[in-house]
XYZ file of N, CA and C in Angstrom:
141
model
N -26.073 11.581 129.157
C -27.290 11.060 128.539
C -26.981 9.782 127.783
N -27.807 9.173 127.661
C -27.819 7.944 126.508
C -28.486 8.279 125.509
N -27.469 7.394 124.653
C -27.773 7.557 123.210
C -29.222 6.479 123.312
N -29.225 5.902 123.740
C -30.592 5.060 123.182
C -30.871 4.387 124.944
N -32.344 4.421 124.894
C -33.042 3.587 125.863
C -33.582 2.588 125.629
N -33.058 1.593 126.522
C -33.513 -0.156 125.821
C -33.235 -0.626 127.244
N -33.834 -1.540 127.023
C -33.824 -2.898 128.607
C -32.759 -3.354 127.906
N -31.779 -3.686 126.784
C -30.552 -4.332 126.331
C -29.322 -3.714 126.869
N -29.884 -1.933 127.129
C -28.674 -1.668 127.358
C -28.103 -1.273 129.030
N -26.846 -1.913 129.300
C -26.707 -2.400 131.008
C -26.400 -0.871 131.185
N -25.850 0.092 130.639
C -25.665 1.730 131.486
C -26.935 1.979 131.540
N -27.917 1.846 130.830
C -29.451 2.386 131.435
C -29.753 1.923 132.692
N -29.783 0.421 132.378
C -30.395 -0.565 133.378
C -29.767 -0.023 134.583
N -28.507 0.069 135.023
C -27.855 0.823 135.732
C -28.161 1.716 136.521
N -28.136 3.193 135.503
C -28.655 4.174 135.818
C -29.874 4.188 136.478
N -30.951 3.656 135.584
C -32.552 3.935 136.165
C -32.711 3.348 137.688
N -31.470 1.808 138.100
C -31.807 1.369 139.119
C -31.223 2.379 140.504
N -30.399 3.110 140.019
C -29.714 4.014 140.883
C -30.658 5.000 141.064
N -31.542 5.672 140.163
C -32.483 6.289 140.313
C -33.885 5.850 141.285
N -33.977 4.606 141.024
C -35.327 4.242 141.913
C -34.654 4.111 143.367
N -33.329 3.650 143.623
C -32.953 3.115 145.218
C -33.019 4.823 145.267
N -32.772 5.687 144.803
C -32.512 7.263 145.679
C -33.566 7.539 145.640
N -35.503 7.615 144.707
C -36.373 7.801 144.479
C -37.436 7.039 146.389
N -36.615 5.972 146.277
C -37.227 5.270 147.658
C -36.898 6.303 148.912
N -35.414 6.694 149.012
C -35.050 7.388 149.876
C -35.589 8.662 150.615
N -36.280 9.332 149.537
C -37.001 10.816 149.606
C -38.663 10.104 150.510
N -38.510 11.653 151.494
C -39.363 11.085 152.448
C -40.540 11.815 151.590
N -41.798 10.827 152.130
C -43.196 10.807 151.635
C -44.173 12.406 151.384
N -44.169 12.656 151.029
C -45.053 14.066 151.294
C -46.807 13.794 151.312
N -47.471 13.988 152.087
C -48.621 13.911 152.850
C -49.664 15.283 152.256
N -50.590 15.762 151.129
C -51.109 16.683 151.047
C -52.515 16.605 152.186
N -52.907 17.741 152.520
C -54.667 17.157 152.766
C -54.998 18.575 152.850
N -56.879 19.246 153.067
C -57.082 20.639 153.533
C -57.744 20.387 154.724
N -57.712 21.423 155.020
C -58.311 21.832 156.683
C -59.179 23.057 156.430
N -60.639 22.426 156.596
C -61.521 23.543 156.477
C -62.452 24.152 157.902
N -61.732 25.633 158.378
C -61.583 25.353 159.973
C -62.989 26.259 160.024
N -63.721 26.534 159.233
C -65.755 26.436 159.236
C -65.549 26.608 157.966
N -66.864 26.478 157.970
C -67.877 25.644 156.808
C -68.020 27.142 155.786
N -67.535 28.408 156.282
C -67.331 29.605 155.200
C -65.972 29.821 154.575
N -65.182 29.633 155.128
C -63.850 29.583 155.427
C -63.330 29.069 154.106
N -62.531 29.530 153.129
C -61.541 28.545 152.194
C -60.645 27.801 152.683
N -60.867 26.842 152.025
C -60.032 25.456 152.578
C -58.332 25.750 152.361
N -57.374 25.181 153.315
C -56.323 25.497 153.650
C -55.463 24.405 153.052
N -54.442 24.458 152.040
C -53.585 23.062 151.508
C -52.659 23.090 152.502
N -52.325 21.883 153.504
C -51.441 21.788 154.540
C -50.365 20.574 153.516
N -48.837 20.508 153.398
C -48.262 19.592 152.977
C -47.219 19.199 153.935
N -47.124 17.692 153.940
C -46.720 17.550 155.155
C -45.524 16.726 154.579
């Protein structure tokens, strides 16, 4: 952990950028429902 969070300090700056390039990496997840009739409760599909 860090002792303090600041844009001054370069192990944050660091860290957080290592965090966003692996944050890009993770594939997209897609929610939507599928309501297969009009009585029917709608279905959460995640894709």
């Amino acid at each position: 952990t860090f002792t303090s969070i600041s844009s001054r300090n370069t192990d944050f700056i660091k860290w957080a950028s290592h965090v966003i390039e692996r944050l890009l990496k993770l594939p997209a997840i897609v929610s939507f429902y599928i309501l297969p009739s009009s009585l029917d409760t709608p279905m959460r599909i995640d894709v």
